[in-house]
Coordinates of C-alpha atoms in Angstrom, one line a residue:
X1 CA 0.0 0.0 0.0
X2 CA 3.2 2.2 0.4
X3 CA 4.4 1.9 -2.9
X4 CA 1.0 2.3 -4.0
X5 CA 0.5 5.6 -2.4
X6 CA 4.1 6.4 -3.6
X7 CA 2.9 5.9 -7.3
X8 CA 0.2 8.1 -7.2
X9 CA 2.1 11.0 -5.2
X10 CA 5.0 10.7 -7.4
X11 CA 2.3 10.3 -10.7
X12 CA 3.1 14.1 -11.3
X13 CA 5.7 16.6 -10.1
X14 CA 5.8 18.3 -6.9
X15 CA 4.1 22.0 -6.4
X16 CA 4.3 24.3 -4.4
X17 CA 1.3 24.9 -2.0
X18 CA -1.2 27.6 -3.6
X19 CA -2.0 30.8 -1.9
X20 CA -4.4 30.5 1.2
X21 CA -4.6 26.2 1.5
X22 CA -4.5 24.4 4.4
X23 CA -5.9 22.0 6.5
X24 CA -10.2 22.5 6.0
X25 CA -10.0 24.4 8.8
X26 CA -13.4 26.7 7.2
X27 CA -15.1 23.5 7.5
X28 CA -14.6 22.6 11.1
X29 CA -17.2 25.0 12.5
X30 CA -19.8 22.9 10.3
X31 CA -18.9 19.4 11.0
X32 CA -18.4 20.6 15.0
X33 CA -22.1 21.5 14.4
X34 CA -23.3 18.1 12.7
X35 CA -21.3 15.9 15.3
X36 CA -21.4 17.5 18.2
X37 CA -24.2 15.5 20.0
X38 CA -22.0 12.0 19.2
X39 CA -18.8 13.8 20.6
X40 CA -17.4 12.7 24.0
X41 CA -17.0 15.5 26.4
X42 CA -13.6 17.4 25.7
X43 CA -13.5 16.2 21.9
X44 CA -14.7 19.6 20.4
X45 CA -12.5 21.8 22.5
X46 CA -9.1 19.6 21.5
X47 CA -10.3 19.7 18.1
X48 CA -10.9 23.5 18.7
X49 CA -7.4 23.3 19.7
X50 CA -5.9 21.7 16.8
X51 CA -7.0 23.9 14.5
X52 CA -5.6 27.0 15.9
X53 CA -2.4 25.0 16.3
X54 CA -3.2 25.0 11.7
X55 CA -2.4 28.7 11.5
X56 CA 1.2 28.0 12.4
X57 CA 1.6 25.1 10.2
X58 CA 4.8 25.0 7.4
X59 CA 3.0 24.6 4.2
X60 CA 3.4 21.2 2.2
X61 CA 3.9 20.5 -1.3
X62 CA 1.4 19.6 -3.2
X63 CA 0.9 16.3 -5.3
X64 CA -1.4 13.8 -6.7
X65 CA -3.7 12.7 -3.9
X66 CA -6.4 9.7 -3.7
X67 CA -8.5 11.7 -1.1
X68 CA -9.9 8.3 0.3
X69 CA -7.4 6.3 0.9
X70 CA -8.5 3.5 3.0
X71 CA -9.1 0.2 3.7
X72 CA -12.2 -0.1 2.0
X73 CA -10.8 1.1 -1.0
X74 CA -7.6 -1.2 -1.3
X75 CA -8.2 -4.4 -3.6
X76 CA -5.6 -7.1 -3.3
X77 CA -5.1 -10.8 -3.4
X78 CA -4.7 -11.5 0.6
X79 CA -3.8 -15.2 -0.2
X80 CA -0.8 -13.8 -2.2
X81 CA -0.3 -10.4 -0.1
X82 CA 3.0 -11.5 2.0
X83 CA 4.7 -12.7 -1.2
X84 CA 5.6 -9.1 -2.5
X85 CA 8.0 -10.6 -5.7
X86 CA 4.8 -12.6 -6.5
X87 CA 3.4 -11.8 -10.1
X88 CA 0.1 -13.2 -8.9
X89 CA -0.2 -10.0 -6.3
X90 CA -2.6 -7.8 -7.4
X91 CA -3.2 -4.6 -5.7
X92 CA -5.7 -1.6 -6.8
X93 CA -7.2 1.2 -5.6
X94 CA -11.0 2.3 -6.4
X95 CA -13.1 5.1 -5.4
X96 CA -11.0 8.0 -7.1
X97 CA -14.1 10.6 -6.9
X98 CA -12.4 12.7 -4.2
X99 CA -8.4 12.2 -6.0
X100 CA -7.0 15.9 -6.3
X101 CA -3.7 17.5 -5.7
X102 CA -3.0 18.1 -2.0
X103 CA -0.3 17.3 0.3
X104 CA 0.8 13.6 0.4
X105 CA -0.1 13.3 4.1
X106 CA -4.0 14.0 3.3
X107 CA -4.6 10.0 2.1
X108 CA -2.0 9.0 5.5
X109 CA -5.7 10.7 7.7
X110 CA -7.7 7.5 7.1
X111 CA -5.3 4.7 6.1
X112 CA -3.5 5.6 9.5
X113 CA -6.8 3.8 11.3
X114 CA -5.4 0.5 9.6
X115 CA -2.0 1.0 11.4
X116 CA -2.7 1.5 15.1
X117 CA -1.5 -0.5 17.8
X118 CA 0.7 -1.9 14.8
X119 CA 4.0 -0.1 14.4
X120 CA 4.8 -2.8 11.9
X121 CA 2.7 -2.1 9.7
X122 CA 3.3 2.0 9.9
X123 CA 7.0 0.3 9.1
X124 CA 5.9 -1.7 6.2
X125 CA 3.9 1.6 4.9
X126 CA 6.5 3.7 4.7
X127 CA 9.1 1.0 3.2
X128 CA 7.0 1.1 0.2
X129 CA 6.4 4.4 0.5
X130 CA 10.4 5.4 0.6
X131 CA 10.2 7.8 3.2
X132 CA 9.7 8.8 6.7
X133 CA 7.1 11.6 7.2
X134 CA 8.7 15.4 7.7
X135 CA 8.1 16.6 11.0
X136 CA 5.9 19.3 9.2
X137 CA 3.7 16.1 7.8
X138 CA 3.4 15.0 11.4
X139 CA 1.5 18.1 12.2
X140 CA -0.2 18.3 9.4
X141 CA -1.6 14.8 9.5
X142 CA -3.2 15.1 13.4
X143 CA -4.9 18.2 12.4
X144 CA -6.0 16.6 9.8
X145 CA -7.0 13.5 10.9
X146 CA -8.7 14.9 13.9
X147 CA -11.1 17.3 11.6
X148 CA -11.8 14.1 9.5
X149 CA -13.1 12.5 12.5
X150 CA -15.6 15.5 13.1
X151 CA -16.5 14.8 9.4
X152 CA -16.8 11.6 9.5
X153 CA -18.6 11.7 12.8
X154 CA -21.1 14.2 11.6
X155 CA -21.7 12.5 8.3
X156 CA -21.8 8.9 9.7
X157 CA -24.8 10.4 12.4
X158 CA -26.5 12.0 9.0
X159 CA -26.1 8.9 7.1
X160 CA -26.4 6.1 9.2
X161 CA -23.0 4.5 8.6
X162 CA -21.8 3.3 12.2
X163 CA -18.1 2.6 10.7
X164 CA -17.4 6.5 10.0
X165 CA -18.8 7.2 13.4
X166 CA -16.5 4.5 14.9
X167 CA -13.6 5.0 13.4
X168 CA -13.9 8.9 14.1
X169 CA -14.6 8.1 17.7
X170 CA -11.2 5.5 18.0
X171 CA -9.3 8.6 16.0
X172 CA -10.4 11.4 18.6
X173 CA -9.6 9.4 21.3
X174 CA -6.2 8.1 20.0
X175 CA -5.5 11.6 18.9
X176 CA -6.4 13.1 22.6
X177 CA -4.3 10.4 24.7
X178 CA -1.3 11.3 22.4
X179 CA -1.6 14.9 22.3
X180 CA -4.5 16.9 24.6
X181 CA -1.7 17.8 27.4
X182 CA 0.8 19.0 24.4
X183 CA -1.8 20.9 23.1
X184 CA -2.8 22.2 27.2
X185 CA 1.0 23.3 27.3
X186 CA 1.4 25.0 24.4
X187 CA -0.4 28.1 22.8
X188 CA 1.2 27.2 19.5
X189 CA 4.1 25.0 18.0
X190 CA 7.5 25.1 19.4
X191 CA 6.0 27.6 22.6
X192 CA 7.8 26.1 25.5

């Protein structure tokens, strides 16, 4: 799935980050709304949080991006999945309705689900991937993921899809145990 992901970042070159982009920070007010009775108490203040922690954020390059990437969206032969020099391994990815440039880290928000608990596999990621994360991609991809658990929380609710609502639930609190008392420390990044 890295070297997936590697093929469709790498598919055109690198660009700078237009004027004015960032993490969907407009959008967080809206999706606050939507999910706020499904959030746990404390979830929409760290969110809150997070996204005036965006402000200071280093911009990223832009590339290719999926905009789903995901689990659900992966197709591969699991019988032949470990055997990577295998010519019978066949892996695809569908759904490309929301692909547009972006940073990279943007299809890392819900493929990183897949990895927790499992340093392994955040390993094996980024082997095919080629690279580490920047520390700026770091940042980039809690804020991020943290406003696509709003989303997702708020759409989920909406829609009735109980996996969205789950999965932004385990995100919020995964992102909240890792970073709430950073966040309680610090007005902004690097503030010590």
């Amino acid at each position: 799935m890295g070297a997936l992901a590697r093929r469709i970042h790498q598919s055109s070159p690198a660009r700078p980050t237009p004027a004015g982009s960032g993490p969907a920070v407009a959008k967080a007010d809206r999706h606050l709304a939507g999910a706020r009775p499904h959030l746990n108490p404390g979830d929409e203040e760290f969110v809150r949080k997070l996204v005036r922690r965006a402000e200071y954020l280093q911009p990223l390059e832009w590339v290719e991006t999926h905009g789903d990437f995901q689990l659900r969206n992966i197709l591969y032969t699991p019988d032949a999945a470990d055997e990577a020099d295998d010519p019978d391994v066949f892996v695809a990815v569908i759904d490309l309705e929301r692909s547009e440039p972006g940073p990279a880290v943007r299809d890392l928000v819900r493929l990183s689900d897949a990895w927790v608990g499992r340093p392994d596999l955040f390993e094996a990621f980024l082997a095919g991937y080629g690279r580490s994360l920047t520390a700026a991609e770091e940042a980039r991809l809690v804020i991020d993921a943290a406003l696509d658990s709003v989303s997702g929380i708020a759409y989920g609710a909406a829609h009735g899809d109980s996996e969205l609502v789950e999965r932004g639930h385990r995100t919020l609190a995964r992102l909240r145990t890792k970073h709430d008392a950073t966040l309680s420390s610090k007005e902004q990044p690097g503030a010590h």
